[in-house]
C-alpha positions as a printed Julia matrix, in Angstrom:
90×3 Matrix{Float64}:
   0.16  -0.07   -0.16
   2.96   2.31    0.74
   4.28   1.97   -2.72
   1.22   2.64   -4.35
   1.08   5.96   -2.45
   4.42   6.75   -3.46
   3.75   6.06   -7.16
   0.54   7.75   -7.04
   1.9   11.36   -7.57
   3.75  10.15  -10.89
   0.99   8.31  -12.17
  -1.53  11.45  -11.88
   1.29  13.36  -13.27
   1.42  11.08  -16.4
  -2.29  11.06  -16.71
  -2.42  14.76  -16.63
   0.21  15.05  -19.31
  -1.48  12.59  -21.39
  -4.58  14.48  -21.34
  -3.45  17.91  -21.73
  -0.46  17.24  -24.03
  -0.35  13.7   -26.08
  -3.88  13.13  -26.94
  -4.61  16.95  -28.26
  -1.57  16.44  -30.33
  -2.5   13.22  -31.65
  -6.13  14.44  -32.32
  -4.67  17.39  -34.21
  -2.26  15.22  -36.54
  -5.57  13.18  -37.11
  -7.24  15.91  -38.52
  -4.48  17.61  -40.7
  -4.32  13.84  -42.4
  -7.86  14.14  -42.96
  -7.59  17.63  -44.2
  -4.96  16.63  -46.75
  -6.99  13.66  -47.95
  -9.91  15.54  -48.99
  -8.14  18.1   -50.93
  -9.44  18.62  -54.4
  -8.61  20.54  -57.7
  -9.69  24.22  -57.38
  -9.86  24.47  -53.43
  -8.32  28.0   -52.23
  -5.7   27.18  -50.04
  -2.73  28.79  -48.06
   0.46  27.24  -47.19
   2.41  27.21  -43.81
   4.73  29.47  -45.3
   2.0   31.96  -46.08
   1.36  31.41  -49.94
  -2.13  32.04  -51.16
  -3.17  29.94  -54.34
  -5.44  27.54  -55.87
  -5.06  23.79  -56.3
  -4.38  23.06  -60.04
  -3.2   19.08  -59.84
  -3.05  16.37  -57.18
  -0.79  13.55  -56.68
  -0.5   11.04  -53.91
   2.14  13.26  -51.85
   2.38  16.47  -53.86
   0.12  19.2   -55.0
   0.51  21.71  -57.71
  -0.69  25.14  -56.49
  -1.28  27.76  -59.02
  -0.22  31.27  -57.6
   0.08  34.96  -59.02
   3.53  34.03  -59.84
   2.96  30.62  -61.71
   2.52  27.08  -60.47
   4.47  25.64  -57.7
   4.8   21.86  -56.8
   4.95  21.28  -53.13
   4.14  18.69  -50.52
   0.44  18.16  -49.3
   1.57  18.6   -45.62
   2.76  22.29  -46.47
  -1.19  23.51  -46.7
  -1.99  25.09  -43.44
  -5.5   23.61  -42.35
  -6.18  26.22  -40.16
  -5.77  29.0   -42.74
  -7.16  27.2   -45.57
 -10.59  27.17  -43.39
 -10.35  30.63  -42.51
 -10.07  31.55  -46.17
 -13.17  29.25  -46.73
 -15.28  31.3   -44.71
 -14.57  34.58  -46.27
């Protein structure tokens, strides 16, 4: 019984860290993966570096984005889910 009370604070600390740090990060990663898979040609997007454009071609892991400067090929993971959602609401 004494050992249990000795490890209780560590166990409680792990549970708190899991629910406040690990779980939300896993949820965010899942949502981003889902967002990347639902992209379609014609979607207006914003990249994580701040470039605005429209999806003109899709491949398995890459996307071609049409900007005012021309077409750019980049990874799907470079597209910002939050910024693209904000752009879609406008």
